[in-house]
GROMACS .gro file of C-alpha atoms in nm:
model
  253
    1MET     CA    1  -2.097  -0.747  -1.173
    2LYS     CA    2  -2.096  -0.955  -1.492
    3LYS     CA    3  -2.402  -1.149  -1.379
    4ILE     CA    4  -2.584  -0.824  -1.298
    5LEU     CA    5  -2.506  -0.683  -1.643
    6GLU     CA    6  -2.624  -1.005  -1.809
    7ARG     CA    7  -2.956  -0.974  -1.625
    8LEU     CA    8  -2.982  -0.615  -1.742
    9LEU     CA    9  -2.917  -0.710  -2.107
   10ASN     CA   10  -3.173  -0.989  -2.084
   11GLY     CA   11  -3.432  -0.742  -1.963
   12GLU     CA   12  -3.471  -0.913  -1.627
   13ILE     CA   13  -3.394  -0.596  -1.428
   14SER     CA   14  -3.407  -0.222  -1.489
   15ILE     CA   15  -3.110   0.016  -1.506
   16ASP     CA   16  -3.200   0.150  -1.160
   17ASP     CA   17  -3.214  -0.203  -1.018
   18ALA     CA   18  -2.879  -0.287  -1.178
   19GLU     CA   19  -2.721   0.022  -1.023
   20LYS     CA   20  -2.852  -0.072  -0.679
   21LEU     CA   21  -2.729  -0.430  -0.711
   22ILE     CA   22  -2.382  -0.319  -0.825
   23ASN     CA   23  -2.354  -0.073  -0.538
   24ALA     CA   24  -2.467  -0.336  -0.291
   25ASP     CA   25  -2.226  -0.591  -0.435
   26ASN     CA   26  -1.933  -0.351  -0.404
   27ILE     CA   27  -1.975  -0.269  -0.037
   28LEU     CA   28  -1.966  -0.498   0.264
   29GLU     CA   29  -2.147  -0.306   0.539
   30LEU     CA   30  -2.011  -0.420   0.872
   31ASN     CA   31  -2.198  -0.177   1.094
   32GLU     CA   32  -2.320   0.180   1.088
   33ILE     CA   33  -1.966   0.323   1.068
   34VAL     CA   34  -1.766   0.062   0.873
   35LYS     CA   35  -1.827  -0.020   0.506
   36PHE     CA   36  -1.562  -0.237   0.347
   37ASP     CA   37  -1.510  -0.206  -0.029
   38THR     CA   38  -1.475  -0.569  -0.138
   39LYS     CA   39  -1.455  -0.499  -0.513
   40ARG     CA   40  -1.189  -0.230  -0.518
   41LYS     CA   41  -0.930  -0.465  -0.669
   42ASP     CA   42  -1.167  -0.537  -0.960
   43ARG     CA   43  -1.190  -0.164  -1.033
   44THR     CA   44  -0.841  -0.040  -0.949
   45GLY     CA   45  -0.611  -0.343  -0.959
   46PHE     CA   46  -0.530  -0.326  -0.586
   47PRO     CA   47  -0.748  -0.430  -0.291
   48GLU     CA   48  -0.870  -0.191  -0.026
   49ALA     CA   49  -0.643  -0.147   0.274
   50VAL     CA   50  -0.771  -0.064   0.619
   51PHE     CA   51  -0.607   0.239   0.785
   52ALA     CA   52  -0.581   0.114   1.142
   53GLN     CA   53  -0.424   0.408   1.319
   54SER     CA   54  -0.738   0.607   1.400
   55LYS     CA   55  -0.980   0.316   1.436
   56SER     CA   56  -1.092   0.173   1.765
   57TYR     CA   57  -0.969  -0.170   1.865
   58GLU     CA   58  -1.328  -0.298   1.861
   59ASP     CA   59  -1.382  -0.181   1.502
   60LEU     CA   60  -1.060  -0.347   1.391
   61LEU     CA   61  -1.170  -0.675   1.545
   62LEU     CA   62  -1.506  -0.644   1.370
   63ILE     CA   63  -1.340  -0.582   1.034
   64ILE     CA   64  -1.113  -0.884   1.076
   65GLU     CA   65  -1.399  -1.109   1.185
   66LYS     CA   66  -1.613  -1.007   0.887
   67TYR     CA   67  -1.320  -1.055   0.653
   68MET     CA   68  -1.274  -1.408   0.783
   69GLU     CA   69  -1.637  -1.479   0.701
   70SER     CA   70  -1.607  -1.338   0.346
   71ASP     CA   71  -1.465  -1.473   0.020
   72ASN     CA   72  -1.188  -1.213  -0.005
   73ASN     CA   73  -0.832  -1.339  -0.042
   74ASP     CA   74  -0.622  -1.100   0.169
   75LEU     CA   75  -0.684  -0.827   0.423
   76ILE     CA   76  -0.432  -0.541   0.455
   77LEU     CA   77  -0.414  -0.325   0.766
   78THR     CA   78  -0.179  -0.025   0.752
   79ARG     CA   79  -0.037   0.188   1.034
   80LEU     CA   80  -0.099  -0.087   1.286
   81SER     CA   81   0.120  -0.051   1.595
   82ASN     CA   82   0.312  -0.349   1.722
   83GLU     CA   83   0.112  -0.343   2.047
   84ARG     CA   84  -0.218  -0.363   1.860
   85TYR     CA   85  -0.081  -0.637   1.638
   86GLU     CA   86   0.014  -0.845   1.942
   87ASN     CA   87  -0.336  -0.800   2.085
   88ILE     CA   88  -0.497  -0.902   1.755
   89LEU     CA   89  -0.269  -1.204   1.724
   90ASN     CA   90  -0.363  -1.317   2.074
   91LYS     CA   91  -0.732  -1.266   1.999
   92PHE     CA   92  -0.713  -1.487   1.690
   93SER     CA   93  -0.450  -1.730   1.818
   94ASP     CA   94  -0.663  -2.031   1.721
   95SER     CA   95  -0.744  -1.899   1.373
   96PRO     CA   96  -0.628  -2.099   1.069
   97PHE     CA   97  -0.552  -1.771   0.889
   98ILE     CA   98  -0.195  -1.660   0.819
   99PHE     CA   99  -0.080  -1.338   0.988
  100GLU     CA  100   0.217  -1.158   0.828
  101TYR     CA  101   0.333  -0.844   1.010
  102ASN     CA  102   0.611  -0.603   0.911
  103LYS     CA  103   0.706  -0.423   1.231
  104ARG     CA  104   0.895  -0.144   1.057
  105ALA     CA  105   0.624  -0.078   0.799
  106GLN     CA  106   0.348  -0.136   1.057
  107ILE     CA  107   0.148  -0.335   0.803
  108LEU     CA  108  -0.042  -0.655   0.876
  109ILE     CA  109  -0.155  -0.885   0.597
  110ILE     CA  110  -0.399  -1.161   0.685
  111ARG     CA  111  -0.421  -1.447   0.436
  112LYS     CA  112  -0.638  -1.752   0.402
  113GLU     CA  113  -0.354  -1.940   0.235
  114HIS     CA  114  -0.005  -1.893   0.098
  115VAL     CA  115  -0.007  -1.808  -0.273
  116ASP     CA  116   0.303  -1.780  -0.490
  117ILE     CA  117   0.287  -1.436  -0.651
  118GLN     CA  118   0.424  -1.414  -1.005
  119ARG     CA  119   0.643  -1.103  -1.021
  120ILE     CA  120   0.544  -0.895  -1.323
  121ALA     CA  121   0.806  -0.619  -1.294
  122LYS     CA  122   1.070  -0.459  -1.074
  123ILE     CA  123   1.030  -0.135  -0.882
  124GLY     CA  124   1.315   0.049  -0.714
  125ILE     CA  125   1.286   0.195  -0.363
  126MET     CA  126   1.543   0.437  -0.220
  127THR     CA  127   1.578   0.635   0.100
  128ALA     CA  128   1.793   0.935   0.180
  129GLY     CA  129   1.861   0.815   0.535
  130THR     CA  130   1.794   0.528   0.771
  131SER     CA  131   1.522   0.735   0.942
  132ASP     CA  132   1.318   0.714   0.620
  133ILE     CA  133   1.322   0.335   0.604
  134ASN     CA  134   0.990   0.280   0.785
  135VAL     CA  135   0.809   0.472   0.509
  136ALA     CA  136   1.006   0.289   0.240
  137GLU     CA  137   0.919  -0.044   0.397
  138GLU     CA  138   0.551   0.047   0.381
  139ALA     CA  139   0.594   0.104   0.008
  140ARG     CA  140   0.792  -0.219  -0.030
  141VAL     CA  141   0.523  -0.435   0.130
  142ILE     CA  142   0.259  -0.284  -0.098
  143VAL     CA  143   0.475  -0.322  -0.410
  144GLU     CA  144   0.540  -0.688  -0.335
  145GLU     CA  145   0.179  -0.754  -0.244
  146GLY     CA  146   0.083  -0.606  -0.582
  147GLY     CA  147   0.296  -0.855  -0.772
  148CYS     CA  148   0.624  -0.668  -0.826
  149GLU     CA  149   0.977  -0.728  -0.702
  150ALA     CA  150   1.121  -0.447  -0.491
  151ILE     CA  151   1.485  -0.351  -0.545
  152THR     CA  152   1.588  -0.150  -0.237
  153SER     CA  153   1.877   0.087  -0.169
  154TYR     CA  154   1.861   0.260   0.168
  155ASP     CA  155   2.066   0.544   0.319
  156VAL     CA  156   2.199   0.692  -0.007
  157GLY     CA  157   2.112   1.060   0.045
  158VAL     CA  158   2.284   1.370  -0.085
  159ALA     CA  159   2.487   1.418   0.234
  160GLY     CA  160   2.716   1.148   0.094
  161ILE     CA  161   2.618   1.160  -0.270
  162HIS     CA  162   2.901   0.926  -0.377
  163ARG     CA  163   2.690   0.644  -0.225
  164LEU     CA  164   2.409   0.711  -0.469
  165PHE     CA  165   2.563   0.649  -0.810
  166PRO     CA  166   2.640   0.276  -0.775
  167GLN     CA  167   2.285   0.225  -0.652
  168ILE     CA  168   2.142   0.415  -0.948
  169ALA     CA  169   2.349   0.189  -1.176
  170LYS     CA  170   2.208  -0.114  -0.996
  171MET     CA  171   1.852   0.008  -1.051
  172VAL     CA  172   1.920   0.063  -1.422
  173GLU     CA  173   2.077  -0.283  -1.457
  174GLU     CA  174   1.774  -0.438  -1.286
  175CYS     CA  175   1.545  -0.261  -1.539
  176VAL     CA  176   1.317  -0.113  -1.275
  177ARG     CA  177   1.000   0.041  -1.415
  178ALA     CA  178   0.973   0.316  -1.154
  179ILE     CA  179   1.169   0.435  -0.850
  180ILE     CA  180   1.016   0.537  -0.519
  181VAL     CA  181   1.239   0.784  -0.335
  182CYS     CA  182   1.176   0.862   0.032
  183ALA     CA  183   1.348   1.162   0.188
  184GLY     CA  184   1.303   1.402   0.475
  185MET     CA  185   1.507   1.706   0.583
  186GLU     CA  186   1.549   1.923   0.268
  187GLY     CA  187   1.403   1.654   0.039
  188ALA     CA  188   1.667   1.679  -0.234
  189LEU     CA  189   1.718   1.313  -0.325
  190PRO     CA  190   1.419   1.264  -0.561
  191SER     CA  191   1.533   1.557  -0.778
  192VAL     CA  192   1.883   1.411  -0.808
  193VAL     CA  193   1.751   1.065  -0.893
  194ALA     CA  194   1.504   1.201  -1.150
  195GLY     CA  195   1.790   1.381  -1.323
  196LEU     CA  196   1.977   1.053  -1.368
  197VAL     CA  197   1.713   0.801  -1.480
  198ASP     CA  198   1.461   0.765  -1.760
  199VAL     CA  199   1.181   0.603  -1.555
  200PRO     CA  200   0.913   0.772  -1.342
  201VAL     CA  201   1.021   0.881  -0.995
  202ILE     CA  202   0.769   0.880  -0.711
  203ALA     CA  203   0.881   1.119  -0.440
  204VAL     CA  204   0.777   1.056  -0.081
  205PRO     CA  205   0.849   1.336   0.167
  206THR     CA  206   0.898   1.200   0.517
  207SER     CA  207   0.840   1.372   0.849
  208VAL     CA  208   1.209   1.345   0.936
  209GLY     CA  209   1.352   1.684   1.023
  210TYR     CA  210   1.364   1.962   1.280
  211GLY     CA  211   1.336   2.340   1.292
  212VAL     CA  212   1.184   2.468   0.966
  213GLY     CA  213   1.188   2.112   0.831
  214GLU     CA  214   0.991   1.961   1.116
  215GLY     CA  215   0.701   1.742   1.008
  216GLY     CA  216   0.816   1.703   0.647
  217ARG     CA  217   0.666   2.018   0.499
  218VAL     CA  218   0.999   2.150   0.365
  219ALA     CA  219   1.066   1.816   0.194
  220LEU     CA  220   0.715   1.820   0.045
  221ASP     CA  221   0.754   2.174  -0.089
  222ALA     CA  222   1.098   2.097  -0.232
  223MET     CA  223   0.970   1.790  -0.416
  224LEU     CA  224   0.670   1.978  -0.554
  225GLN     CA  225   0.905   2.255  -0.672
  226SER     CA  226   1.160   2.021  -0.831
  227CYS     CA  227   1.294   2.128  -1.170
  228ALA     CA  228   1.370   1.765  -1.266
  229PRO     CA  229   1.098   1.626  -1.496
  230GLY     CA  230   0.925   1.295  -1.441
  231ILE     CA  231   0.849   1.328  -1.070
  232ALA     CA  232   0.516   1.256  -0.901
  233VAL     CA  233   0.482   1.355  -0.535
  234VAL     CA  234   0.263   1.187  -0.275
  235ASN     CA  235   0.175   1.313   0.070
  236ILE     CA  236   0.408   1.317   0.371
  237ASP     CA  237   0.494   0.964   0.494
  238ASN     CA  238   0.258   0.810   0.236
  239GLY     CA  239   0.454   0.497   0.152
  240PHE     CA  240   0.128   0.313   0.084
  241GLY     CA  241   0.020   0.566  -0.178
  242ALA     CA  242   0.363   0.558  -0.342
  243GLY     CA  243   0.352   0.180  -0.365
  244VAL     CA  244   0.005   0.176  -0.520
  245PHE     CA  245   0.100   0.450  -0.768
  246ALA     CA  246   0.409   0.253  -0.876
  247LEU     CA  247   0.188  -0.051  -0.933
  248THR     CA  248  -0.051   0.166  -1.137
  249ILE     CA  249   0.240   0.268  -1.362
  250VAL     CA  250   0.341  -0.096  -1.414
  251ASN     CA  251  -0.014  -0.221  -1.474
  252GLY     CA  252  -0.092   0.068  -1.709
  253ASP     CA  253   0.183  -0.018  -1.957
   0.00000   0.00000   0.00000
C-alpha cells in the first residue's frame, strides 16, 4: 500500500487507479467463490481466519494450496473437525509446512516456520464448566497467536462459587488486561466476574444447556442483560471473536 500511495503522490497514477490497485492488493482471488483477504492483519492487527465448517473439502484444499504459494506467514482455519484435519494432513504429508492442530478448539494453524512470539500482555480465560472448555480453547489459541499469554481457569462456575475467588485473585496477581468468560446454562459467571475485577470482561455464551437454555440463547440474553458494568458480549460459542476482541483491547492501549 505504501508503494501505491507514493506513486499517487508522485502523480504517476490517479486516485481511481490507486483505489483499484489497493483493492487488488488486499484480496487474493482463488476462484469465483473464494477471495482471501491477505492484508487484514495490516488493517486490523490480526490476520484473516478461514471458517472451515461450512466449506467444501475441495475449497479448503484450494485455500491451503494458494496459501502455500503466497508470501503470508500463517494460515488459520477455525471449526475444522478432526476428521477433516486428518485428511488434510495426509494430503500434504510431504509438505515442509508446519501443521499445528488443537483438537479441542478445532483450530488448525499452518506455518512456514517456527517463530518465537514475544508476549505483549496477559489475558485471562475462564469457563463455568468443563463443557465450555472447547470454546475457551478456541479463544486461547487466538489470544496466543495474537501475541498474548493466556492465563486459564476452567470449571469455576457459580454452582460451586467458592472455586472462583482464588482464581480471580490469580488473575489479578497476573495483571491480566482482560478476562474472557465462557458460560452456558444460565450464563451467570461473567456478571459475577465483572463485579469483582477492574478490567474488561468479554462474555461468551456457550450452547451448553437443555430445556429453555438449549442452544445458548438463555446465556446470551442473561449476559446482554447483566447489571455489572464493563462487559462486552459476543455471539454464542464465538471463542474466536472473543479472542480477537481481547487482542484489540490490548493493542488499543
